[in-house]
């Protein structure tokens, strides 16, 4: 924060200059020595004093904001739980909101505007905001990180995207004989409508945390859809004629053949959006009204998640760590497409990455590049299949091998034999739950004795949406839901406190914001291995479900619902996907916020 400040009780409050550093010392929040050290660092870096104090570890952000709020007699507002109106917030143009780290939160009855600021001591910013908004201002202090996230939500690019699409449509309509390839191929034309449209499209997607962008030409409209927290959100445009220009430009960026429109193509490129490096995997496919494009966005700047950040319950995390730290054997991560299997595998590989271990990965595609790890991209067109690369990888003296997916009998057999001959093999498989995975390996051609000897454990997972904490409220299940709960956990169903989100600007009116993993872990033991060798799948399933630490996916998801993390709707979706009979069990107790297992 600025060292000199103007305290502001309201619009008409007298402005006086105070020294935040001196106030912090006077109130024994920091020492004189810490202030002097921070002032020296501030001169060196040019950062504000408050930010410097936080970075030096002399106080945390909430301490500073609470102190500022008390000294300036203004409220501290937690934007994560604040219900603002986007149309009011947009009274301040986005440029100024970002420059002054400010957001209009509400319109007061007396005509004044309540403005949240990351630094309410910035006199220059206050004066400029007063001049721009032409209204009396009442200030509140907010966390800078929450403010920037909220600004991304408020100033969505949807209107700008529509406007640019219209502009590009008009340009194409006015020049029917225009050379489309020339229009989009010139790298110097950074202000061309197609370039600006794509830039806005990527900025909007990154701002709202979209994982995929779909561009789909229809008979009379163009649909642009973004997958946010696993669900598609649609924007429809009437300018269908711009679709070829967008596809052509994207093909050029990905180095694809722009003359080939009859066959699917795959490519990738890297872009920088809002200071972040985004790897884009692009897939084109010919459809009835042109070419459909789907882009998967991978944020390389975000880095890989650690195992502790996956949201695994404490008991599952400890057991999974033990599994992957074994010197040999096979560990599988299973679940449908989009359930976070790759994220879990990358977290495991990161935890194992050490100078004394040789790690080779066989992937399709390589999603994140990791130092020290030998990553191979398969290419079936030239014969570089999973099995081919895996066979070659085993001649490279590896300790750990990661196979992107067990796709065929050859890959399964090589992987199982590698696991039995002293290598740790990590891979994925598309199965509904952990129990059916070993049986699937046998169905794919793996010898029962090999599966029994090599398989060490299976973790099945799903992603469920988190309830938005800005609009969460209690929820009463209907008769059908209550019947399912009673069948699942017995009469304790009536004592569960369930919650849901009503929808607000923070969550795009969905009631959900973010996702968390639900995990089911099965470790192989003597009883399971014996059942596999005999080929007795019924005995295998009974023994698996009787394991002391085994808790099915549906009950794990229900633990999260009991904690208020997710909704019963999401639990039922997981239960429906798994399609498993769930035996009555004790109602889960509310666990700690770290996602610990409700069974304790």
XYZ file of N, CA and C in Angstrom, residues 328-332 406 411-412 415-417 419 423-427 441 454-458:
69
model
N 8.554 -51.739 -7.658
C 8.041 -52.340 -8.891
C 6.569 -52.673 -8.713
N 5.934 -53.006 -9.830
C 4.503 -53.282 -9.826
C 3.760 -52.286 -10.703
N 2.465 -52.541 -10.899
C 1.647 -51.653 -11.734
C 0.597 -50.960 -10.878
N 0.480 -49.636 -11.079
C -0.554 -48.841 -10.415
C -1.373 -48.163 -11.511
N -2.696 -48.349 -11.462
C -3.567 -47.811 -12.509
C -4.476 -46.715 -11.956
N -3.622 -47.824 -21.291
C -3.599 -49.244 -21.697
C -4.682 -49.430 -22.760
N 0.023 -53.751 -25.413
C 0.472 -52.793 -24.402
C 0.258 -53.355 -22.993
N -0.896 -53.996 -22.777
C -1.202 -54.584 -21.463
C -0.155 -55.633 -21.100
N 3.295 -54.068 -20.422
C 3.234 -53.330 -19.160
C 3.245 -54.250 -17.950
N 2.457 -55.330 -18.000
C 2.396 -56.280 -16.880
C 3.742 -56.975 -16.681
N 4.398 -57.385 -17.783
C 5.693 -58.060 -17.651
C 6.764 -57.100 -17.133
N 6.188 -54.602 -15.123
C 5.905 -54.418 -13.697
C 6.413 -55.604 -12.881
N 10.158 -53.000 -12.640
C 9.856 -51.601 -12.957
C 8.542 -51.195 -12.296
N 8.448 -49.910 -11.946
C 7.160 -49.360 -11.507
C 6.461 -48.825 -12.754
N 5.273 -49.333 -13.034
C 4.521 -48.930 -14.231
C 3.259 -48.202 -13.784
N 3.097 -46.977 -14.261
C 1.896 -46.188 -13.977
C 1.124 -46.018 -15.280
N -0.198 -46.169 -15.230
C -0.975 -46.011 -16.463
C -2.431 -45.707 -16.137
N -8.474 -55.852 -17.336
C -7.134 -56.203 -17.822
C -7.116 -57.628 -18.361
N 1.382 -58.703 -10.836
C 1.930 -57.380 -11.172
C 1.131 -56.209 -10.611
N -0.191 -56.345 -10.581
C -1.027 -55.203 -10.185
C -0.902 -54.948 -8.688
N -0.567 -53.719 -8.322
C -0.408 -53.351 -6.908
C -1.619 -52.590 -6.373
N -2.227 -51.767 -7.221
C -3.365 -50.988 -6.744
C -4.037 -50.241 -7.881
N -5.297 -49.868 -7.641
C -6.084 -49.125 -8.634
C -6.772 -47.973 -7.918
